Coordinates of N, CA, C and O in Angstrom, one line a residue:
M1 N 19.4 11.7 -8.2 CA 18.4 10.2 -8.1 C 18.2 10.1 -9.9 O 17.8 11.0 -10.7
A2 N 18.4 8.7 -10.2 CA 18.0 8.9 -11.7 C 16.5 8.9 -12.0 O 15.9 8.5 -10.8
R3 N 16.1 8.9 -13.2 CA 14.9 9.2 -13.5 C 14.0 7.6 -13.2 O 12.8 7.8 -12.6
D4 N 14.5 6.8 -13.9 CA 14.2 5.4 -13.5 C 13.7 5.3 -12.1 O 12.9 4.7 -11.9
A5 N 14.8 5.4 -11.2 CA 14.8 5.0 -9.9 C 13.7 6.0 -9.2 O 12.8 5.7 -8.3
G6 N 13.3 7.0 -9.5 CA 12.5 8.4 -9.0 C 11.0 7.7 -9.7 O 9.8 7.6 -8.9
T7 N 11.1 7.2 -10.6 CA 9.6 7.1 -11.3 C 9.1 5.4 -10.9 O 7.8 5.7 -10.5
K8 N 10.1 4.8 -10.8 CA 9.3 3.6 -10.2 C 9.3 3.7 -8.6 O 8.2 3.5 -8.1
S9 N 9.7 4.4 -7.6 CA 9.3 4.7 -6.5 C 8.1 5.3 -6.4 O 7.4 5.3 -4.9
A10 N 7.7 6.5 -7.2 CA 6.7 7.4 -7.1 C 5.0 6.2 -8.1 O 4.4 7.2 -7.9
E11 N 5.1 5.1 -8.5 CA 4.4 4.6 -8.9 C 3.4 4.7 -7.6 O 3.5 4.3 -6.5
L12 N 2.3 4.7 -8.2 CA 0.9 4.6 -7.5 C 0.4 2.9 -7.8 O 0.1 3.4 -9.0
L13 N -0.2 2.7 -6.7 CA -0.8 1.4 -6.9 C -2.2 1.4 -6.3 O -2.7 2.3 -5.7
T14 N -3.1 0.8 -7.3 CA -4.5 0.8 -6.6 C -4.8 0.0 -5.5 O -3.8 -1.0 -5.3
V15 N -5.7 0.2 -5.2 CA -6.1 -1.0 -4.1 C -6.0 -2.4 -4.2 O -5.4 -3.8 -3.5
R16 N -6.7 -2.8 -5.7 CA -6.7 -4.2 -6.2 C -5.3 -4.4 -6.1 O -4.7 -5.8 -5.8
Q17 N -4.4 -3.9 -7.0 CA -2.6 -4.1 -7.0 C -2.3 -4.3 -5.7 O -1.6 -5.6 -5.6
V18 N -2.4 -3.3 -4.6 CA -1.8 -3.9 -2.9 C -2.4 -5.0 -2.6 O -2.1 -6.1 -1.9
L19 N -3.6 -5.3 -2.8 CA -4.4 -6.5 -2.5 C -3.4 -7.8 -2.9 O -3.1 -8.8 -2.0
E20 N -2.9 -7.6 -4.3 CA -2.5 -9.1 -5.1 C -1.1 -9.2 -4.8 O -0.6 -10.2 -4.0
E21 N -0.7 -7.8 -4.1 CA 1.1 -7.9 -3.8 C 1.1 -8.3 -2.7 O 2.0 -9.2 -2.0
L22 N 0.0 -8.1 -1.7 CA -0.1 -9.1 -0.8 C -0.7 -10.3 -0.2 O -1.1 -11.2 1.4
G23 N -0.9 -11.1 -1.5 CA -0.9 -12.2 -1.4 C -2.5 -12.8 -1.5 O -2.8 -13.9 -1.1
G24 N -3.3 -11.5 -2.1 CA -4.8 -11.8 -2.1 C -5.3 -11.5 -1.1 O -6.5 -12.1 -1.2
I25 N -4.9 -11.0 -0.2 CA -6.0 -10.5 0.9 C -7.1 -9.9 0.6 O -7.2 -9.2 -0.5
S26 N -7.9 -10.6 1.0 CA -9.5 -9.6 0.7 C -9.8 -7.8 1.0 O -8.9 -7.0 1.8
R27 N -10.2 -7.5 0.1 CA -10.6 -5.8 0.2 C -11.0 -5.7 1.7 O -10.5 -4.5 2.5
R28 N -11.7 -6.5 2.3 CA -12.4 -6.0 3.9 C -11.0 -6.2 4.3 O -11.4 -5.5 5.5
T29 N -10.5 -6.9 4.7 CA -9.0 -7.1 5.8 C -8.6 -5.7 5.5 O -8.0 -5.4 6.4
F30 N -8.0 -5.1 4.1 CA -7.3 -4.4 3.9 C -8.1 -3.0 4.6 O -7.5 -2.2 5.2
Y31 N -9.4 -2.8 4.2 CA -9.9 -1.9 5.1 C -10.2 -1.8 6.5 O -10.4 -0.7 7.3
R32 N -10.4 -3.0 7.0 CA -10.1 -3.3 8.6 C -8.7 -2.8 8.9 O -8.8 -1.9 10.2
W33 N -7.8 -3.2 8.1 CA -6.4 -2.8 8.6 C -6.4 -1.4 8.8 O -5.5 -0.6 9.6
R34 N -7.1 -0.1 7.7 CA -6.9 1.0 7.4 C -7.5 1.4 9.0 O -7.3 2.6 9.0
E35 N -8.7 1.1 9.2 CA -9.4 1.5 10.3 C -8.4 1.5 11.8 O -8.6 2.1 12.3
L36 N -7.8 0.3 11.9 CA -6.7 -0.1 12.9 C -5.6 0.9 12.5 O -5.1 0.6 13.7
R37 N -5.6 1.4 11.5 CA -4.3 2.5 11.3 C -3.2 1.2 11.5 O -1.9 1.6 11.4
I38 N -3.4 0.1 10.7 CA -1.9 -0.7 10.5 C -1.4 -0.8 9.3 O -0.8 -1.7 8.7
A39 N -2.8 -0.3 8.2 CA -2.3 -0.6 7.0 C -1.5 0.5 6.3 O -1.1 1.5 6.8
P40 N -0.6 0.2 5.1 CA 0.3 1.2 4.9 C -0.8 2.8 4.1 O -1.8 2.5 4.1
A41 N 0.0 3.5 4.2 CA -0.8 4.7 4.0 C -0.9 4.8 2.7 O -0.4 4.4 1.8
C42 N -2.3 5.3 2.7 CA -2.5 5.6 1.3 C -2.9 6.9 0.7 O -3.1 7.9 2.0
I43 N -3.2 7.4 -0.3 CA -3.6 8.4 -1.0 C -4.7 8.7 -1.2 O -5.5 7.6 -2.1
R44 N -5.4 9.5 -0.8 CA -6.9 9.5 -1.3 C -7.1 10.8 -2.6 O -6.4 11.5 -2.5
L45 N -7.3 10.2 -3.9 CA -7.7 11.3 -4.8 C -8.5 11.8 -4.8 O -9.5 11.4 -4.1
P46 N -9.0 12.7 -5.9 CA -10.1 14.0 -5.4 C -11.4 13.3 -6.0 O -12.6 13.4 -5.5
N47 N -11.2 11.7 -6.7 CA -12.3 11.3 -6.7 C -12.7 10.2 -6.2 O -14.0 9.3 -6.2
G48 N -11.8 10.1 -4.7 CA -11.9 9.1 -3.8 C -11.6 8.0 -3.5 O -11.6 7.3 -2.8
E49 N -10.9 7.6 -4.8 CA -10.1 6.5 -4.7 C -8.6 6.3 -4.0 O -8.3 8.1 -3.9
L50 N -8.3 5.8 -3.8 CA -7.3 5.2 -2.6 C -5.9 4.7 -3.4 O -6.0 4.0 -4.7
R51 N -5.0 5.3 -3.6 CA -3.6 4.6 -4.2 C -2.7 4.4 -3.1 O -2.7 5.1 -2.4
V52 N -1.4 4.1 -2.9 CA -0.6 3.7 -2.3 C 0.7 3.4 -3.1 O 1.0 3.0 -4.0
R53 N 1.8 4.7 -2.5 CA 3.1 4.6 -3.5 C 3.8 3.4 -3.3 O 3.8 2.7 -2.2
R54 N 4.4 2.8 -4.1 CA 5.3 1.7 -4.3 C 6.4 1.6 -3.3 O 6.4 0.8 -2.2
D55 N 6.6 2.8 -2.8 CA 8.0 2.9 -2.1 C 7.3 2.9 -0.5 O 8.2 2.1 0.4
V56 N 6.1 3.2 -0.4 CA 5.6 3.4 0.9 C 5.1 1.9 1.2 O 5.5 1.3 2.6
L57 N 4.7 1.1 0.1 CA 4.3 -0.2 0.3 C 5.4 -1.0 0.8 O 5.3 -2.0 1.7
N58 N 6.7 -0.6 0.0 CA 7.8 -1.8 -0.1 C 8.2 -1.3 1.5 O 8.6 -2.3 2.6
D59 N 8.6 -0.5 2.3 CA 9.0 0.4 3.4 C 7.9 -0.5 4.4 O 8.6 -1.3 5.4
W60 N 6.7 -0.4 4.3 CA 5.6 -0.8 4.8 C 6.0 -2.6 5.1 O 6.0 -3.0 6.7
L61 N 6.0 -3.4 4.2 CA 6.6 -4.5 4.3 C 7.7 -5.1 5.1 O 7.8 -5.7 5.7
D62 N 9.0 -4.1 4.2 CA 10.3 -4.2 5.0 C 10.1 -4.3 6.7 O 10.6 -4.8 7.6
E63 N 9.2 -3.2 7.4 CA 9.2 -3.0 8.5 C 8.3 -4.0 9.6 O 8.4 -4.2 10.7
R64 N 7.9 -5.0 8.3 CA 6.8 -6.3 9.2 C 7.7 -7.7 9.0 O 7.3 -8.4 9.4
A65 N 8.7 -7.4 8.5 CA 9.6 -8.3 8.1 C 9.9 -9.3 9.5 O 10.5 -8.0 10.4
E66 N 10.1 -10.5 9.7 CA 10.1 -11.4 10.9 C 11.6 -11.6 10.7 O 12.0 -11.9 9.7
G67 N 12.2 -11.4 11.7 CA 13.8 -12.0 11.8 C 14.6 -11.6 11.4 O 16.3 -11.8 11.0
V68 N 14.5 -9.8 11.1 CA 15.4 -9.2 10.7 C 16.0 -8.2 11.8 O 15.2 -7.7 12.7
A69 N 16.9 -7.8 11.9 CA 18.1 -7.1 13.0 C 17.5 -5.9 12.7 O 17.5 -5.0 11.6
S70 N 17.1 -4.9 13.6 CA 16.8 -3.3 13.5 C 17.8 -2.8 13.7 O 18.7 -2.8 14.1

């Protein structure tokens, strides 16, 4: 795997960045999705903050695309 491709897929996004990527959904909506276990998988850092890997978010979005043959 090329170094650049691996670095990009390993990018960790903050919750704020994820909210922006999802069109500005509210923080409350995101945490509700987490409660319902329908949000993208998160990583909890030792300081308690959450991060979402870029590749996980992209896969999560692809799984929700309508009109795409599986």
